[in-house]
Short mmCIF file of C-alpha atoms in Angstrom, two decimals:
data_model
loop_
_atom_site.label_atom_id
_atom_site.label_comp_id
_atom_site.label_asym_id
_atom_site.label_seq_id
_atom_site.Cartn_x
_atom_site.Cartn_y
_atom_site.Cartn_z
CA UNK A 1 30.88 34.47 21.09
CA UNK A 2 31.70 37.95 20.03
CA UNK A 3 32.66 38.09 16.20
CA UNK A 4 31.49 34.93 15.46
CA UNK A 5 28.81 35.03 12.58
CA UNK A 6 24.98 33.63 13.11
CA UNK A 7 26.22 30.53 11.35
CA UNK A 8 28.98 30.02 13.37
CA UNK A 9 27.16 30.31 16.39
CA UNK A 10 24.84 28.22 15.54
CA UNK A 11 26.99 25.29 14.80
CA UNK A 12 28.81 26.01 18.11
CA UNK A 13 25.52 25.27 19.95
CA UNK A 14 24.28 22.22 17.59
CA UNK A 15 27.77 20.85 18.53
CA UNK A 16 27.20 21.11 22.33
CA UNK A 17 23.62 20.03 21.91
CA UNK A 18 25.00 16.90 20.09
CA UNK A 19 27.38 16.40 22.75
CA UNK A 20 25.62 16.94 25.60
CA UNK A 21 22.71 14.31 23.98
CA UNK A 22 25.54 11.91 23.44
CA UNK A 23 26.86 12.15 26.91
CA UNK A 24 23.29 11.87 28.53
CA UNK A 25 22.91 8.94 26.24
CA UNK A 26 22.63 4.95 28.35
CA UNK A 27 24.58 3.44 25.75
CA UNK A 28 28.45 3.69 25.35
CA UNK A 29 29.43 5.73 22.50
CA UNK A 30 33.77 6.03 21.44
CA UNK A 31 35.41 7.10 18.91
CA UNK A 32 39.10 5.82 17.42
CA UNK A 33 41.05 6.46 14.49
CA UNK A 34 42.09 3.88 12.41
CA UNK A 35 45.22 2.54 14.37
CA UNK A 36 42.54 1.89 17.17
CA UNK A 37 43.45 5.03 19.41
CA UNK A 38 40.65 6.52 21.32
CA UNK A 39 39.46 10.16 19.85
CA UNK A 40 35.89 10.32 21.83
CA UNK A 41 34.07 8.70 24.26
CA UNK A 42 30.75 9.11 26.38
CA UNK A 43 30.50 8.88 29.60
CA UNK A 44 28.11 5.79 29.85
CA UNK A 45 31.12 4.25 28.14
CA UNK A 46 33.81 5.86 29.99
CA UNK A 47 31.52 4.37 33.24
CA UNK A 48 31.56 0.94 31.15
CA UNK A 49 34.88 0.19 30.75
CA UNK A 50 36.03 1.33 34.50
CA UNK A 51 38.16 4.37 33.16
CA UNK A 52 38.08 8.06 33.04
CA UNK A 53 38.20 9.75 29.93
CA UNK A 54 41.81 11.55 30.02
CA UNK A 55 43.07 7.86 30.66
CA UNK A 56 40.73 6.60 28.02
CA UNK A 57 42.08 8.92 25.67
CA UNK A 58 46.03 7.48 25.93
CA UNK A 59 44.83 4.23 25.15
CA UNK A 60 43.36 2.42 21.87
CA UNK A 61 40.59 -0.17 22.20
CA UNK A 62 43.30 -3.08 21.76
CA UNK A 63 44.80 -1.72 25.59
CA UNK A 64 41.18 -2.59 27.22
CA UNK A 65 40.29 -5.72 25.14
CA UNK A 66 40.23 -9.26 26.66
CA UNK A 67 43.19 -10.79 25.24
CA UNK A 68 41.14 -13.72 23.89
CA UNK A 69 38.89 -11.12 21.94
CA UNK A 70 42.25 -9.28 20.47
CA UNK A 71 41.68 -11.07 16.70
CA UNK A 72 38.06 -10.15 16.30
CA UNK A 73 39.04 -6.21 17.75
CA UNK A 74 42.18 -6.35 14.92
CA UNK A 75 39.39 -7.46 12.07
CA UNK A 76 37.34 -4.36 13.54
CA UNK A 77 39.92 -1.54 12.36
CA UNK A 78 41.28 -4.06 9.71
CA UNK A 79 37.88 -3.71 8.16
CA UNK A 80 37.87 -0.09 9.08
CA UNK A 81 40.78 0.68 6.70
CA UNK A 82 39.87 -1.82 3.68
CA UNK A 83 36.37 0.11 3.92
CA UNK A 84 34.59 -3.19 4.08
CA UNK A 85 31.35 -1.90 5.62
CA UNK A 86 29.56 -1.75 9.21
CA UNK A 87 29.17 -4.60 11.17
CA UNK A 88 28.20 -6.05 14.81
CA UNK A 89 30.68 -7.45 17.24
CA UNK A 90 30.49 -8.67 20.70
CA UNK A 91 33.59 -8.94 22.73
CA UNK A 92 34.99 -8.27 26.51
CA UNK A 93 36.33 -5.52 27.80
CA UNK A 94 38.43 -5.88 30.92
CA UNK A 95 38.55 -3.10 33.52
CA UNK A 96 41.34 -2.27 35.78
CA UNK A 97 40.14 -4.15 38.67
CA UNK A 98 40.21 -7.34 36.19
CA UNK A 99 36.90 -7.88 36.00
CA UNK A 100 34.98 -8.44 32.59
CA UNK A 101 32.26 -6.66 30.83
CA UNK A 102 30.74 -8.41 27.66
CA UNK A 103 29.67 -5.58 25.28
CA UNK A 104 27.83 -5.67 22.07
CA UNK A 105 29.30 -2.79 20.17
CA UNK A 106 27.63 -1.71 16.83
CA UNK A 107 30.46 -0.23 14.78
CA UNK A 108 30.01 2.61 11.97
CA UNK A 109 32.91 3.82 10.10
CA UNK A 110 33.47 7.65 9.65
CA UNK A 111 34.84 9.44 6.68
CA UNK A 112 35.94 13.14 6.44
CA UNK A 113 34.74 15.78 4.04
CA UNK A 114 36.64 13.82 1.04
CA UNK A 115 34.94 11.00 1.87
CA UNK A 116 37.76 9.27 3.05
CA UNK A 117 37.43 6.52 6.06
CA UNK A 118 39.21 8.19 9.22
CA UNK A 119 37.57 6.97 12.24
CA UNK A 120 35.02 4.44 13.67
CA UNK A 121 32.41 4.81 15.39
CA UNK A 122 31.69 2.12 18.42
CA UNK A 123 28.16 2.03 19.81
CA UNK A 124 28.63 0.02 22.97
CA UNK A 125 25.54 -1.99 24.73
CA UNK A 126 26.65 -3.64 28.00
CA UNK A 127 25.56 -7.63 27.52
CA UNK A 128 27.39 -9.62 30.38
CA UNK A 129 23.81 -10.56 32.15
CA UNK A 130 22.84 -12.00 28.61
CA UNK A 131 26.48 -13.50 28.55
CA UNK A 132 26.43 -15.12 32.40
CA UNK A 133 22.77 -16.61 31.73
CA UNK A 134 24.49 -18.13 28.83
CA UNK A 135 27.08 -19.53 30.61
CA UNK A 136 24.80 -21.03 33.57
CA UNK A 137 22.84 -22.52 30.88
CA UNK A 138 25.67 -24.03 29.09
CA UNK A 139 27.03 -25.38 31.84
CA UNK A 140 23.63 -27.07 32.99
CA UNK A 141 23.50 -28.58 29.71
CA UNK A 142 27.05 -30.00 29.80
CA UNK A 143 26.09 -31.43 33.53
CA UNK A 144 22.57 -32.90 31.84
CA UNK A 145 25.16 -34.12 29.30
CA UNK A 146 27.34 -35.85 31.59
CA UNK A 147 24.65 -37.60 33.83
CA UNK A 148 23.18 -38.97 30.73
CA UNK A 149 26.84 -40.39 29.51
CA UNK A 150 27.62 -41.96 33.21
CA UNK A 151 24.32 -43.56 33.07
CA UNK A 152 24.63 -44.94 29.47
CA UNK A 153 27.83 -46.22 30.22
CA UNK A 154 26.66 -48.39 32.41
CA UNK A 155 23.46 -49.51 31.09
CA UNK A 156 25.86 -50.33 27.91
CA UNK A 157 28.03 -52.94 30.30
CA UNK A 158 31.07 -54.07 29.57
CA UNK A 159 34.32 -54.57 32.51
CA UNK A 160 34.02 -52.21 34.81
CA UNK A 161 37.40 -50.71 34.21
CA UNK A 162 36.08 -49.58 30.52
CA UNK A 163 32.83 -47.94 32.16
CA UNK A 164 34.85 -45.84 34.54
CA UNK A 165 37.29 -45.24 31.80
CA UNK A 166 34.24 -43.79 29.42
CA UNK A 167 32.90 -41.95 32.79
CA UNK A 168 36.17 -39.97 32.99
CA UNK A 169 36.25 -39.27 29.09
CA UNK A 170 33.18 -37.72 29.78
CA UNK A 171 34.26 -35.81 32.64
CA UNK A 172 37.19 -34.37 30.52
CA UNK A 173 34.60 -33.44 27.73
CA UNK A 174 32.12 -31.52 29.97
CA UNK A 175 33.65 -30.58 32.77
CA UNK A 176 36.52 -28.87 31.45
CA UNK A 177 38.93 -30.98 33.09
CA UNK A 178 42.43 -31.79 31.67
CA UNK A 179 42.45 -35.16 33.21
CA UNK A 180 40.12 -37.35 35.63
CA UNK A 181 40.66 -39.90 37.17
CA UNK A 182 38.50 -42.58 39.03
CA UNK A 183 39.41 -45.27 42.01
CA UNK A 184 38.19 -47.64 43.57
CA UNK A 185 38.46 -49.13 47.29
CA UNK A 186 40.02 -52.21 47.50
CA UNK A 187 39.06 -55.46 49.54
CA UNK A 188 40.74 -54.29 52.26
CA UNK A 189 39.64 -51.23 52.75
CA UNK A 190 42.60 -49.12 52.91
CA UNK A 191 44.45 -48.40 49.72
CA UNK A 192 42.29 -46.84 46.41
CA UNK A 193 43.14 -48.48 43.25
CA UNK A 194 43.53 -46.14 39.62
CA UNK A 195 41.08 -47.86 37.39
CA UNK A 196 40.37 -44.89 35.06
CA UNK A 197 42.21 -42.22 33.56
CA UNK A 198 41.43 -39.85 30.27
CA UNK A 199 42.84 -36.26 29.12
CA UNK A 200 46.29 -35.64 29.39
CA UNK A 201 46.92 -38.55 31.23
CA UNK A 202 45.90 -42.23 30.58
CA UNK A 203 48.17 -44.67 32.06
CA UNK A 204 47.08 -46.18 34.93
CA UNK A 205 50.09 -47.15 36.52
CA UNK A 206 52.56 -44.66 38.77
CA UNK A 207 52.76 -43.05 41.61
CA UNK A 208 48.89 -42.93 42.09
CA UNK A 209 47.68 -45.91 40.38
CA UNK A 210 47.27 -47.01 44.47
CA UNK A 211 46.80 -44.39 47.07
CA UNK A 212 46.80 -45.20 50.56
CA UNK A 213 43.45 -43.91 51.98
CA UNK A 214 44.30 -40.97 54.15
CA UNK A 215 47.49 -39.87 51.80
CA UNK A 216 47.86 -37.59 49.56
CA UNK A 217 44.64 -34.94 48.22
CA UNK A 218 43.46 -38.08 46.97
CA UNK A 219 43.39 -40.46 50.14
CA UNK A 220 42.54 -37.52 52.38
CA UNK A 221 38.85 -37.32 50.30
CA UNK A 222 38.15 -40.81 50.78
CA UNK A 223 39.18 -40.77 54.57
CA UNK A 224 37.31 -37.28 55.24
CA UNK A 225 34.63 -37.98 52.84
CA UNK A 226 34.45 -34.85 52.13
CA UNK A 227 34.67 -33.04 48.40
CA UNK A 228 37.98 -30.62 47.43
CA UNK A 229 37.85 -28.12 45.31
CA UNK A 230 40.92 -25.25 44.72
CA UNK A 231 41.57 -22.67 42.20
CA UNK A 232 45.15 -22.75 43.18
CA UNK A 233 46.63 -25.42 42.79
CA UNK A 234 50.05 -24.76 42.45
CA UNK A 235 50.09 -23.40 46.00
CA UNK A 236 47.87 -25.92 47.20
CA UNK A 237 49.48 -27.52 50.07
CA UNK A 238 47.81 -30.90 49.50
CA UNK A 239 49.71 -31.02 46.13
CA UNK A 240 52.86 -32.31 46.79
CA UNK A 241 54.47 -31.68 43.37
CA UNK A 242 53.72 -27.68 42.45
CA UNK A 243 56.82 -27.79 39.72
CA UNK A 244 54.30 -30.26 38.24
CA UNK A 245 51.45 -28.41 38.28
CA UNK A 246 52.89 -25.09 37.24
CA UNK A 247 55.17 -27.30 34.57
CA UNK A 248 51.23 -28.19 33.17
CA UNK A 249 49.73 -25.21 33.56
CA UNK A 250 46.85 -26.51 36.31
CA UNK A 251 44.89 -24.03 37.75
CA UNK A 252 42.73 -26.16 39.60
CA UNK A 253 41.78 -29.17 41.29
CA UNK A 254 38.05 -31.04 42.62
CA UNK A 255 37.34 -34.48 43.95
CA UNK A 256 34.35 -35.96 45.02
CA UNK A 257 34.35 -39.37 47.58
CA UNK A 258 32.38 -41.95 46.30
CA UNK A 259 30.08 -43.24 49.39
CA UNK A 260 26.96 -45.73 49.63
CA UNK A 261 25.19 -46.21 52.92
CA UNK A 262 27.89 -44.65 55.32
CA UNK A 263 30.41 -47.27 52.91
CA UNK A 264 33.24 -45.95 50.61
CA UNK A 265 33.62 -47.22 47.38
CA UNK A 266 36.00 -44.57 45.92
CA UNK A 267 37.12 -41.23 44.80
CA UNK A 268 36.49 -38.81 41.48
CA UNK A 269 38.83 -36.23 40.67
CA UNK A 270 39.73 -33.91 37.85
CA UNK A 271 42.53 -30.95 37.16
CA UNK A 272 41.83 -28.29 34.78
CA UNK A 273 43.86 -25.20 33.40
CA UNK A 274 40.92 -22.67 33.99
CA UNK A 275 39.30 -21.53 37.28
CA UNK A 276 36.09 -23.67 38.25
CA UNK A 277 33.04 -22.94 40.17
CA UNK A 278 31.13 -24.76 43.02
CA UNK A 279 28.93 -26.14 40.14
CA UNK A 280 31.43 -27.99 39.40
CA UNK A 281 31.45 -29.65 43.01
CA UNK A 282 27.60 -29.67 42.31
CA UNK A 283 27.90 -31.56 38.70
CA UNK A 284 29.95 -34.19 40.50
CA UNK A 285 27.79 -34.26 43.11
CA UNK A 286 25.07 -35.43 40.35
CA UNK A 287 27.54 -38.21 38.78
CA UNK A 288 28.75 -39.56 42.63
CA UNK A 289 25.68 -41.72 43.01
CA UNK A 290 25.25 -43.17 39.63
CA UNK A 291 28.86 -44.40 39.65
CA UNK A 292 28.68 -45.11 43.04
CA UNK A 293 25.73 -47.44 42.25
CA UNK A 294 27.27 -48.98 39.12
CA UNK A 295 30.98 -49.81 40.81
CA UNK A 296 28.96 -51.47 43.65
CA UNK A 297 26.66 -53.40 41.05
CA UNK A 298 29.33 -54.36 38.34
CA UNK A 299 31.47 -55.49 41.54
CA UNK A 300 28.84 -57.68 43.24
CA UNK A 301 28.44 -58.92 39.47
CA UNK A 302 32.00 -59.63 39.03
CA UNK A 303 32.05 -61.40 42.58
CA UNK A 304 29.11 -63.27 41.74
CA UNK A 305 30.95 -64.75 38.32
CA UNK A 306 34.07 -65.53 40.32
CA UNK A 307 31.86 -67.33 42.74
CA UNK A 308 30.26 -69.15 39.85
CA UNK A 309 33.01 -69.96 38.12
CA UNK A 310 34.79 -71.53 41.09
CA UNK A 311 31.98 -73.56 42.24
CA UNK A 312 32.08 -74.99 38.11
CA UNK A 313 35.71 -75.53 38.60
CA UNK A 314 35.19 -77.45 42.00
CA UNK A 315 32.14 -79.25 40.15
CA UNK A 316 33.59 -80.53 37.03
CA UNK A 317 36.37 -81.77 38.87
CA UNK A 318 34.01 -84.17 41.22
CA UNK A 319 33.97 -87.76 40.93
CA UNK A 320 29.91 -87.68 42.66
CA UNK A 321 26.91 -86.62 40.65
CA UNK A 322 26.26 -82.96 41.42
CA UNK A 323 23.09 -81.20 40.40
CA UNK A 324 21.84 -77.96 41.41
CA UNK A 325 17.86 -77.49 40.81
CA UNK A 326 15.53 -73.98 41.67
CA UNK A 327 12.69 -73.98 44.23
CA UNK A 328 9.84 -75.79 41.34
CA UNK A 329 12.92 -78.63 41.47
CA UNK A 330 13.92 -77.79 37.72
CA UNK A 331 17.58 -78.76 36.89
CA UNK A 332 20.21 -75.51 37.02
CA UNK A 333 22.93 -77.33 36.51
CA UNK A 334 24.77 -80.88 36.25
CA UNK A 335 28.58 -81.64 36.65
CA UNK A 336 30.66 -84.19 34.02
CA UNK A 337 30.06 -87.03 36.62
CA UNK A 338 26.24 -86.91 36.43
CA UNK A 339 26.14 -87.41 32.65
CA UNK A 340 28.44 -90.49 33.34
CA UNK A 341 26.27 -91.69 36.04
CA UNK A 342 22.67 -91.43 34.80
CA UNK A 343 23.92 -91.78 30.98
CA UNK A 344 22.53 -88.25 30.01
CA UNK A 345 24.29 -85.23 28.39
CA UNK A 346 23.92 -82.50 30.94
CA UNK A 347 21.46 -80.23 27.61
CA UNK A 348 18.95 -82.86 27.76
CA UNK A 349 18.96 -82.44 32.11
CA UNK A 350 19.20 -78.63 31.75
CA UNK A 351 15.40 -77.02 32.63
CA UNK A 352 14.08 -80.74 33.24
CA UNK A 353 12.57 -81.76 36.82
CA UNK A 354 14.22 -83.65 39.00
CA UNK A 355 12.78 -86.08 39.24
CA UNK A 356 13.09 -87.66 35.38
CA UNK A 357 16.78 -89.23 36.87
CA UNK A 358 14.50 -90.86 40.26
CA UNK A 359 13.11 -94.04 39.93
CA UNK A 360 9.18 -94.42 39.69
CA UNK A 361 8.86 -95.61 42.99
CA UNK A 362 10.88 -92.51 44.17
#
């Protein structure tokens, strides 16, 4: 410009070289002051965050930070003004549509021609397909996780009510879920009986400890057989209480019928107070059969016992000699009266043949 000396000039067009490098750069560059109030920015980091510079530059980075991420943007500038160094940060930014950006910004703080600290410098390196693959892998380990508790919790034993009970513990603990539940079909076929419950909720009696098959979000999976899954719960129409739901802060709901063979054997469902995804349809998916399998072995176990235990009752109780023997004729089993009739205590008989209580010429 006319006037200006060579010096001068020259400054003028290192500063618009620097600036027009900066702009040009593919990495989001801002500047703030120390209260957090936007001074400078790029446009790669202008195009980052979703805003236009003149609206950029009425805001501070605290206006376009997740609010989760608010603490670790405060220790930013809080650092900024004790001079404690540079550092690395990653946080979200969240642009005005609502959607998230994960950035890695590497922060550098700037001092004026006293050397005093006046500004900071955020380099800005967009990281949300780093942060998403992250996610997907977490949450693929949390479903290996689950499947691996389901199946140990039935290979451990115990009553069936404490294996579904440890099932929805782990439900709660990987899935996210507030509470879960798990029930079971009855004998007859048409009502679903609460045997497990873990989160927020772990009494198994109420309103829903039995659920007519067909009523309720509950009763309508088992009689559709189909899975349910809502981010919206509290407008949900197959939620009959929304106070409730909006009273504890659910967000969403999914339930997955337990089937075997065209047969229903019961239901798995969980809330949660954060937004879930089809894999978590997909994770219960993965759980359905092994529970499935286990309620239909550990019931055909129990029913096996009872049968056991009534044909003892019915035995002991005999005045006749009753003996049950396998297919090689060994003894299984001998009631009070045979010990009084043959004058043997029924561990001697146990695993002998038969035919030590016939005479020889029998």
């Amino acid at each position: 410009m006319r006037g200006q000396s060579p010096r001068a000039l020259r400054a003028d067009e290192n500063e618009g070289l620097l600036s027009a490098i900066v702009n040009q750069s593919s990495v989001g560059v801002a500047v703030a002051d120390l209260e957090g109030r936007f001074k400078f920015m790029n446009e790669c980091f202008s195009r980052l965050v979703g805003r236009s510079r003149e609206e950029l530059l009425r805001l501070s980075f605290a206006d376009i930070t997740h609010a989760d991420d608010l603490p670790r943007n405060a220790e930013m500038f809080e650092r900024a003004r004790t001079g404690d160094g540079n550092f690395e940060i990653e946080k979200r930014y969240v642009r005005p549509d609502g959607t998230q950006v994960w950035v890695h910004n590497n922060v550098t703080f700037l001092r004026d021609g006293a050397g005093v600290q006046n500004a900071v410098l955020a380099v800005a390196l967009d990281i949300s397909d780093r942060k998403r693959a992250e996610a997907r892998q977490a949450r693929i380990d949390r479903h290996t996780a689950l499947r691996t508790e389901v199946s140990a919790a039935f290979n451990e034993g115990g009553s069936l009510r404490a294996i579904l009970q440890s099932c929805a513990g782990s439900m709660v603990r990987h899935l996210g879920a507030a509470f879960a539940r798990i029930w079971t079909l009855d004998e007859s076929g048409a009502v679903l009986e609460l045997q497990a419950s873990a989160g927020l909720y772990t009494h198994l009696d109420g309103g829903h400890a039995r659920v007519p098959v067909g009523r309720y979000k509950i009763g309508l999976i088992a009689a559709e057989r189909e899975p349910h899954l809502t981010n919206n719960v509290q407008e949900d129409e197959r939620v009959g209480d929304k106070e409730w739901a909006r009273r504890e802060g659910l967000v969403s709901f999914a339930g997955y019928p337990l089937v075997a063979e065209g047969r229903l054997v019961g239901v798995v469902a969980m809330f949660s107070r954060e937004a879930l995804g089809q894999d978590t349809i997909e994770a219960l998916e993965s759980v359905a059969p092994i529970i499935t399998q286990g309620v239909e072995r550990k019931q055909a176990e129990e029913k096996l016992r009872e049968s056991e235990e009534r044909f003892r009752t019915v035995a002991e109780s005999a005045s006749d000699a009753i003996i049950t023997i396998d297919v090689e004729s060994r003894i299984l089993f001998v009631n009070r009266a045979t010990e009084k009739i043959f004058g043997h205590a029924a561990p001697s008989l146990v695993g002998q043949s038969l035919t030590m209580l016939m005479p020889d010429y029998l």
